[in-house]
PDB file of C-alpha atoms in Angstrom:
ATOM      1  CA  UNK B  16      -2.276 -22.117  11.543  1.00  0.00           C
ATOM      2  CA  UNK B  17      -3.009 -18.856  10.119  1.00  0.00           C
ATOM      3  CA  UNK B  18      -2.162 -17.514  13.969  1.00  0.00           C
ATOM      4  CA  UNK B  19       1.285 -18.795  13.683  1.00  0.00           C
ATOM      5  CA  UNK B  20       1.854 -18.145  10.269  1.00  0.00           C
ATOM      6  CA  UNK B  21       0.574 -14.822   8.809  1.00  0.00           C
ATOM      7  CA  UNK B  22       1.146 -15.579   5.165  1.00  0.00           C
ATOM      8  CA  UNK B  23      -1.002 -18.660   5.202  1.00  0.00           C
ATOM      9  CA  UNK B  24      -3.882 -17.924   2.729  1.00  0.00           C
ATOM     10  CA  UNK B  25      -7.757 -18.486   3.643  1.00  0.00           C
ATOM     11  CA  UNK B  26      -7.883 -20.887   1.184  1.00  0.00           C
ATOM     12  CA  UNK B  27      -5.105 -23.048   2.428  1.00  0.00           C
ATOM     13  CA  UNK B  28      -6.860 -22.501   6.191  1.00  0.00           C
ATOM     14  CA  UNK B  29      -9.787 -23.433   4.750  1.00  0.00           C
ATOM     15  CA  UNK B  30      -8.362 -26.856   2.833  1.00  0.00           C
ATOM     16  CA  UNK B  31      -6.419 -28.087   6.367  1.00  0.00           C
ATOM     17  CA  UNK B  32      -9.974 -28.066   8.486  1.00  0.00           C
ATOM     18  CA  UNK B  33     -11.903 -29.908   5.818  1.00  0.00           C
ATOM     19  CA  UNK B  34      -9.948 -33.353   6.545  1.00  0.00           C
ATOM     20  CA  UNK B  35      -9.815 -32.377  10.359  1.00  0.00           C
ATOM     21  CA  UNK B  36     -13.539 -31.782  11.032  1.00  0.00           C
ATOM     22  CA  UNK B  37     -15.000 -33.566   7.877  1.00  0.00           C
ATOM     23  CA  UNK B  38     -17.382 -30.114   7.328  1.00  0.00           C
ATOM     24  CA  UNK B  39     -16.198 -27.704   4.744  1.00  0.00           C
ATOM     25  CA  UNK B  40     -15.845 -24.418   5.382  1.00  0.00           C
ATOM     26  CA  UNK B  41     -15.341 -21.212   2.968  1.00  0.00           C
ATOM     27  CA  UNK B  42     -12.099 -18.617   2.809  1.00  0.00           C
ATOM     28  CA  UNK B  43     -14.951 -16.056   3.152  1.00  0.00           C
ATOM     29  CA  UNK B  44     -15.997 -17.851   6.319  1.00  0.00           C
ATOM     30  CA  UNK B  45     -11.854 -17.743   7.520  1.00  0.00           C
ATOM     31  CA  UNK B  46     -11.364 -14.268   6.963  1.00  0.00           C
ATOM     32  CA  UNK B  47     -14.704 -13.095   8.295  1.00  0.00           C
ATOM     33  CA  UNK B  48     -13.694 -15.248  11.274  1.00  0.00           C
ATOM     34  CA  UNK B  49     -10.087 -14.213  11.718  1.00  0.00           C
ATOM     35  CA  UNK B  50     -11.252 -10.220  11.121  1.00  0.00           C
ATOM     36  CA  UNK B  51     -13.804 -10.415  14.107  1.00  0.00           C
ATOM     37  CA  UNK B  52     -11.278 -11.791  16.680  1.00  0.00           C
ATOM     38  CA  UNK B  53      -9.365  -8.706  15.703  1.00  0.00           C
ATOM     39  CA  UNK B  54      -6.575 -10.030  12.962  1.00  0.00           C
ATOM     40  CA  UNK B  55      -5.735  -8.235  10.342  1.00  0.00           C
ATOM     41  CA  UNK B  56      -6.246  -9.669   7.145  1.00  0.00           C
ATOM     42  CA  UNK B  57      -3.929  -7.265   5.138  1.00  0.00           C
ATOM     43  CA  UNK B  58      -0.824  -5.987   6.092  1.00  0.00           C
ATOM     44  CA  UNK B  59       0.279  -2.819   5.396  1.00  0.00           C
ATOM     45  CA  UNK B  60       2.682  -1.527   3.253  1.00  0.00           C
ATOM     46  CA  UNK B  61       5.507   0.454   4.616  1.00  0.00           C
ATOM     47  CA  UNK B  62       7.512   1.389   1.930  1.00  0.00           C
ATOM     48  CA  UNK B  63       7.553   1.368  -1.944  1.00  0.00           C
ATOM     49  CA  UNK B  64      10.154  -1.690  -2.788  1.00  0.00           C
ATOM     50  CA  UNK B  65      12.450   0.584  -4.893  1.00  0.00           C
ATOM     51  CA  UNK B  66      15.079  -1.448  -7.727  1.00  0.00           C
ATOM     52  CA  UNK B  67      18.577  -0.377  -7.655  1.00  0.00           C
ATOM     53  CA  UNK B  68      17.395   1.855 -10.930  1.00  0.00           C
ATOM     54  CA  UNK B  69      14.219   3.083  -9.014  1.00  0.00           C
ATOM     55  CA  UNK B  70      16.814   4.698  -6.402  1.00  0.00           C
ATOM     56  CA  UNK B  71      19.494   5.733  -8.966  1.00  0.00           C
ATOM     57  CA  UNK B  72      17.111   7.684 -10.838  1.00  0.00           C
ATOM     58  CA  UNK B  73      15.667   9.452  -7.877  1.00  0.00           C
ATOM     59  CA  UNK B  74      19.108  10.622  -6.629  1.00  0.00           C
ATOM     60  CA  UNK B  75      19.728  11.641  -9.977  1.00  0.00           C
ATOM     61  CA  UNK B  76      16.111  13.764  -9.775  1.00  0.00           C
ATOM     62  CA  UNK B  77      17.564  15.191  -6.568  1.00  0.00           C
ATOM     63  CA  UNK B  78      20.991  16.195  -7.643  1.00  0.00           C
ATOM     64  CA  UNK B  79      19.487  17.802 -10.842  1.00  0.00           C
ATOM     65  CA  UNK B  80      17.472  19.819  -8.356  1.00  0.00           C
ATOM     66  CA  UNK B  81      19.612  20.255  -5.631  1.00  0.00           C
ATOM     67  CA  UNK B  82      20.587  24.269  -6.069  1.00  0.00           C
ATOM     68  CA  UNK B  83      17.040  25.130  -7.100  1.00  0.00           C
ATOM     69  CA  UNK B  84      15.622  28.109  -5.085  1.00  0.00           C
ATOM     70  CA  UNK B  85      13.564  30.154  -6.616  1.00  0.00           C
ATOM     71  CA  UNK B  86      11.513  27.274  -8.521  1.00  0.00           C
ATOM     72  CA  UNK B  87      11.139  25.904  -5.360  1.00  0.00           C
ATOM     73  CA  UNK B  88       8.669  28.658  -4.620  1.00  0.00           C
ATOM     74  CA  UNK B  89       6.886  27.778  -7.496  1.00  0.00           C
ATOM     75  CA  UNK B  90       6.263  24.282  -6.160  1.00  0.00           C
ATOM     76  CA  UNK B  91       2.960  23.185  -4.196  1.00  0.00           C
ATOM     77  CA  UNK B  92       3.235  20.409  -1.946  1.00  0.00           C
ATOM     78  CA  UNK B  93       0.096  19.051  -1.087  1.00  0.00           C
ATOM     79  CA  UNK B  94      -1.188  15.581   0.516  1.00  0.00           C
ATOM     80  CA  UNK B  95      -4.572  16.062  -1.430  1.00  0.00           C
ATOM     81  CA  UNK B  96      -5.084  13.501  -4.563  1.00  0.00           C
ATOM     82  CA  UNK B  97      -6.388  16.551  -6.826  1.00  0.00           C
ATOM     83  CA  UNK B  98      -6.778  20.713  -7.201  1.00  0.00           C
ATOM     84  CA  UNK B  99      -9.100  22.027  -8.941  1.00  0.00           C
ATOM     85  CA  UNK B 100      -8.125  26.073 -10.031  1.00  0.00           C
ATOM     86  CA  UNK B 101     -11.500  26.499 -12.442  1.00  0.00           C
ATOM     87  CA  UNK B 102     -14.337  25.177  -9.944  1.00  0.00           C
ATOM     88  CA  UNK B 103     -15.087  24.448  -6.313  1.00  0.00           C
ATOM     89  CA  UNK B 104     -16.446  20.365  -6.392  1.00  0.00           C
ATOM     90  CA  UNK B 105     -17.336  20.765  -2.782  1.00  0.00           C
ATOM     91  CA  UNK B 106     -14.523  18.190  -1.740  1.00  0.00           C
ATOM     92  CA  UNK B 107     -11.582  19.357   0.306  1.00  0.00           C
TER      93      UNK B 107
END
């Protein structure tokens, strides 16, 4: 079941073998189970799901933006989740 079906739930897994085998076994048990033989238990998220608003305000961000050059250079990009200017915390 949850081979075919990757939105099945542990839980549900776990309900549908109870009857079948007449032992009960946990959702812990499932997804320990189902991780070892290499499933993924969580699938990723590609994208943010963005409202019709979500991308009407964003183009409006852009536009407003859009001949901007020198605050541009003013602007760091960075992929870090924090900069610290006073202090070194010893993460990087």
């Amino acid at each position: 079941m949850a081979l075919t079906d990757c939105s099945v739930t542990s839980q549900t897994v776990a309900q549908h073998i109870e009857p079948v085998t007449h032992h009960s076994v946990s959702a812990r048990t499932i997804r320990r189970r189902l991780q070892q033989s290499g499933r993924s238990t969580r699938r990723p998220l590609l994208g943010l799901p963005l409202t019709q608003n979500h991308r009407r305000l964003r183009r409006q961000w852009r536009d407003e933006r859009r001949m901007w050059v020198a605050e541009w250079n003013e602007v760091v990009f960075t992929d870090e989740s924090r900069i610290c200017l006073q202090h070194h915390d010893g993460r990087i």
